[in-house]
mmCIF file of C-alpha atoms in Angstrom:
data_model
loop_
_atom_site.group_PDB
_atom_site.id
_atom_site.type_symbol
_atom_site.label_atom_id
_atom_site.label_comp_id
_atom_site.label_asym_id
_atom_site.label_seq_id
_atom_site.Cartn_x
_atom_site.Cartn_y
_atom_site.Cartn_z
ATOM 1 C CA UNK C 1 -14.954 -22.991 27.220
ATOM 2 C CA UNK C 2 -12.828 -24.301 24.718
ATOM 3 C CA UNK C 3 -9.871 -22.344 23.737
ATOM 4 C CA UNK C 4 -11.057 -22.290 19.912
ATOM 5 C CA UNK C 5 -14.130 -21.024 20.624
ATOM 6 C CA UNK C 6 -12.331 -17.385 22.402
ATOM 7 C CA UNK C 7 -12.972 -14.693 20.661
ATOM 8 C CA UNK C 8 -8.960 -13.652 21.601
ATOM 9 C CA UNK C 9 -7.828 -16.493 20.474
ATOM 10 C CA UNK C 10 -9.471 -16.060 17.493
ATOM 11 C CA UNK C 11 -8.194 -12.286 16.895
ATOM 12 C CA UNK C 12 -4.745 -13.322 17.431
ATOM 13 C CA UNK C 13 -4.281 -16.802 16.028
ATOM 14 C CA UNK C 14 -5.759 -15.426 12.792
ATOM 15 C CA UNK C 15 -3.314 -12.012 13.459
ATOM 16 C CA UNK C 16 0.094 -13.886 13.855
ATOM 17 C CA UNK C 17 -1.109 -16.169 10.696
ATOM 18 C CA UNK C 18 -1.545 -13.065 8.847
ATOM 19 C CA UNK C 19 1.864 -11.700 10.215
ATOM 20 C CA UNK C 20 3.627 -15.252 9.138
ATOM 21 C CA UNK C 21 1.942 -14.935 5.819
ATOM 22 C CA UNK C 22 3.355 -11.358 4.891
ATOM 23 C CA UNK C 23 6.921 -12.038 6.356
ATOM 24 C CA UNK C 24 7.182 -15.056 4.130
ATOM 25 C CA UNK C 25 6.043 -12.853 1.064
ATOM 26 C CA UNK C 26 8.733 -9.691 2.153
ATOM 27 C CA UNK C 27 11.868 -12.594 2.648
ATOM 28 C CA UNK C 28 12.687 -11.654 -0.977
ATOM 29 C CA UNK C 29 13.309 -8.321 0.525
ATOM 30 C CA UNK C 30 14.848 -9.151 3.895
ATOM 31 C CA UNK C 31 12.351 -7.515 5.872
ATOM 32 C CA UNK C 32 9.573 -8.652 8.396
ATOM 33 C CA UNK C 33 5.953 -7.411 8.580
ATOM 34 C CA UNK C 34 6.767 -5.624 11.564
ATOM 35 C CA UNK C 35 9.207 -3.617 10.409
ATOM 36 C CA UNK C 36 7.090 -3.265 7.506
ATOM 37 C CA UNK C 37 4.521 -1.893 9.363
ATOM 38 C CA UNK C 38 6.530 0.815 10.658
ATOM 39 C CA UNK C 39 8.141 1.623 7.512
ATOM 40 C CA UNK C 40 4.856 1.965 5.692
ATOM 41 C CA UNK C 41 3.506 3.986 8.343
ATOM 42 C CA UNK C 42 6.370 6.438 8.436
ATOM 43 C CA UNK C 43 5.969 6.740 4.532
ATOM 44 C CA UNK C 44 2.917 8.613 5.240
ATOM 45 C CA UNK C 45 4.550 11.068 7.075
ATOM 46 C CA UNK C 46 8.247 10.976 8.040
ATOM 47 C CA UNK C 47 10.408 13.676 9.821
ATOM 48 C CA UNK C 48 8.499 12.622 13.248
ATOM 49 C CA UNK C 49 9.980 11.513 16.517
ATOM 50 C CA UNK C 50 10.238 8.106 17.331
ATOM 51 C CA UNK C 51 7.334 8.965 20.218
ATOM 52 C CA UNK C 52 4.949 10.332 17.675
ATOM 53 C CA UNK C 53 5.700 6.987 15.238
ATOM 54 C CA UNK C 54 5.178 4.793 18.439
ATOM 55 C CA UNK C 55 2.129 6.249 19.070
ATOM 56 C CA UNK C 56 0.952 5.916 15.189
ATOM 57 C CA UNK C 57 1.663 2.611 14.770
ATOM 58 C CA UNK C 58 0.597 1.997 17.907
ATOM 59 C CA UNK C 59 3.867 0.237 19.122
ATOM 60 C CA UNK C 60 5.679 -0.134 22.219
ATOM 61 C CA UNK C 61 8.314 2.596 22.220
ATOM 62 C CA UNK C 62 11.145 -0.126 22.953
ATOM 63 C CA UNK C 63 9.763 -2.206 20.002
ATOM 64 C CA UNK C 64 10.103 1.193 17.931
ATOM 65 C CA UNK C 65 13.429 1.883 18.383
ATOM 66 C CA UNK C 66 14.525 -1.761 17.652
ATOM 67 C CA UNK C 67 12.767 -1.355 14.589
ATOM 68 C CA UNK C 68 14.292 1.663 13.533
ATOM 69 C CA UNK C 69 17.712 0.577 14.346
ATOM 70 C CA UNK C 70 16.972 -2.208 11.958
ATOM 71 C CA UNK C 71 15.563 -0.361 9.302
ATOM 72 C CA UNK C 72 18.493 2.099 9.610
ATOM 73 C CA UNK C 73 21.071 -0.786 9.087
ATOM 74 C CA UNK C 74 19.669 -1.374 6.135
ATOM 75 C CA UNK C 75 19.491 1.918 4.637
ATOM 76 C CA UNK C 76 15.503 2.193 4.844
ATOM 77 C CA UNK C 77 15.306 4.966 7.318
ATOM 78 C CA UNK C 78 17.886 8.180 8.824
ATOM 79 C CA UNK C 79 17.294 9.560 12.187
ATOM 80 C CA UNK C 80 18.963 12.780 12.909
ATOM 81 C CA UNK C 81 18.634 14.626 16.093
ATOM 82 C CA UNK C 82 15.444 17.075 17.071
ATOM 83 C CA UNK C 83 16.618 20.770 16.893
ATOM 84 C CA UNK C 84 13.193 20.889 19.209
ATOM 85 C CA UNK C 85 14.492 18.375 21.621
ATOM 86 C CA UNK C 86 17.916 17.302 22.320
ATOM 87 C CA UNK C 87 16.732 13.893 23.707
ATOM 88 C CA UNK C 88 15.546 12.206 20.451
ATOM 89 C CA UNK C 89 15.822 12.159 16.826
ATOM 90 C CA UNK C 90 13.591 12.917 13.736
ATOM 91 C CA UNK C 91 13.277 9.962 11.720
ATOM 92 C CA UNK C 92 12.920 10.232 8.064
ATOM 93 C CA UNK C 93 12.821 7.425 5.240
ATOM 94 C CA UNK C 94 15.829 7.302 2.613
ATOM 95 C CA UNK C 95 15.075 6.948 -1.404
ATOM 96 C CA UNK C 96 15.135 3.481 -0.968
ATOM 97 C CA UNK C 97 13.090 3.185 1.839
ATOM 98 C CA UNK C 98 10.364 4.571 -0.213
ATOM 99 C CA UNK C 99 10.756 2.197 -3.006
ATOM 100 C CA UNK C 100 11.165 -0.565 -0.962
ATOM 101 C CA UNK C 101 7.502 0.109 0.529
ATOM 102 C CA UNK C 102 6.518 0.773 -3.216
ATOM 103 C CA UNK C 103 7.055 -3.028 -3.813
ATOM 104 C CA UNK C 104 5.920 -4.224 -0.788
ATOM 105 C CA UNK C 105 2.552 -2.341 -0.824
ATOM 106 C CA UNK C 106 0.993 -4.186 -3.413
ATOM 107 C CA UNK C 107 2.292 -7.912 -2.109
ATOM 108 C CA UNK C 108 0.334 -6.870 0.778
ATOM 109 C CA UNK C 109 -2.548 -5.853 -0.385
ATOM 110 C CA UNK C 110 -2.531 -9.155 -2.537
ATOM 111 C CA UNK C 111 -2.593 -11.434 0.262
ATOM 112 C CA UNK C 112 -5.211 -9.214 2.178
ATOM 113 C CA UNK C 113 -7.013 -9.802 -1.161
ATOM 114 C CA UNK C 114 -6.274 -13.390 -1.366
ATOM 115 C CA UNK C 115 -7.355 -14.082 2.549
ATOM 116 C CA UNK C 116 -10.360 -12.240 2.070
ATOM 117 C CA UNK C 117 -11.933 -13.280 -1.563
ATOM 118 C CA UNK C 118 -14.872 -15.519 -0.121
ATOM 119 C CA UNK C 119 -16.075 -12.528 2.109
ATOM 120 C CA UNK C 120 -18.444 -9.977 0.172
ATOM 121 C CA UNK C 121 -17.849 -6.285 0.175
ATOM 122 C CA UNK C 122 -20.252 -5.831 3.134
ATOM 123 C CA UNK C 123 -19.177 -9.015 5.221
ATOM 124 C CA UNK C 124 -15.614 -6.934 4.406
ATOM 125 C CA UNK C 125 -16.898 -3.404 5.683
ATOM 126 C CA UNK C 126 -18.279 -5.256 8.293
ATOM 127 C CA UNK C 127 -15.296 -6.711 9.348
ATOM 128 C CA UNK C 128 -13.333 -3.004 9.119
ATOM 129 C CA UNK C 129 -15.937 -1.737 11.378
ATOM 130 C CA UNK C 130 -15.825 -4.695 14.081
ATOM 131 C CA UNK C 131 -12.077 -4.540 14.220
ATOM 132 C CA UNK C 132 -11.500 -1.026 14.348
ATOM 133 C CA UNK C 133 -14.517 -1.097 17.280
ATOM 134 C CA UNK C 134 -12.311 -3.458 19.026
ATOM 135 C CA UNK C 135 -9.477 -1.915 18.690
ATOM 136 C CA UNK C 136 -11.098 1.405 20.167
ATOM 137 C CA UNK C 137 -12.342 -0.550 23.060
ATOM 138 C CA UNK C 138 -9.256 -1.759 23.900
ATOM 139 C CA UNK C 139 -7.279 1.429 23.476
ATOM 140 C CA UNK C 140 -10.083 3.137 26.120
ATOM 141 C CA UNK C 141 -9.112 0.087 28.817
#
């Protein structure tokens, strides 16, 4: 079988184009769609641990923590330890943090918009349902 033709390939040729896309998009804002990913997911909820935002995002916890220390360089994100837990830290996203993902929540939903205009509103709640099948699959292996 060709190559092409893989269904994995597929999934993650079309993922990393998708991740190349938005980073070149955020540059502006000197920060990647990985990090953005975490940011925007801890905007939803912050004051967890690191495990519990590793587990959200569905990250490796090593990954994670590089993330947050670059997020916290930049002034995006504070951790501060767990009165619960001695061994790890709350993290929590700072004023600009949250403004920053105000900005770059739009941007991405333009290029998801732009990437998926020839698709119709089924073929596109299709699509939602295939992946996220997928992606339950995999998480059950």
């Amino acid at each position: 079988m060709n190559v092409t033709h893989s269904i994995g390939f597929i999934i993650s040729n079309t993922g990393r184009k998708l991740s190349q896309h938005l980073t070149i998009r955020f540059q502006p804002y000197d920060i990647t769609s990985e990090q953005w990913s975490v940011l925007s997911k801890l905007s939803e909820q912050d004051g967890i641990s690191q495990r519990e935002l590793s587990h959200r995002t569905e990250k490796d916890p090593t990954n994670v923590t590089r993330i947050l220390d670059q997020l916290e360089r930049k002034g995006w994100i504070r951790r501060v330890p767990n009165p619960e837990d001695r061994r790890s830290f709350l993290t929590y996203v700072t004023d600009s943090g949250r403004e920053l993902n105000i900005i770059l929540a739009p941007i991405e939903a333009q290029l998801i918009q732009e990437i998926l205009t020839s698709l119709s509103e089924d073929e596109i709640t299709l699509l939602r349902k295939i992946f996220t099948q997928i992606n339950s699959n995999l998480l059950s292996h």
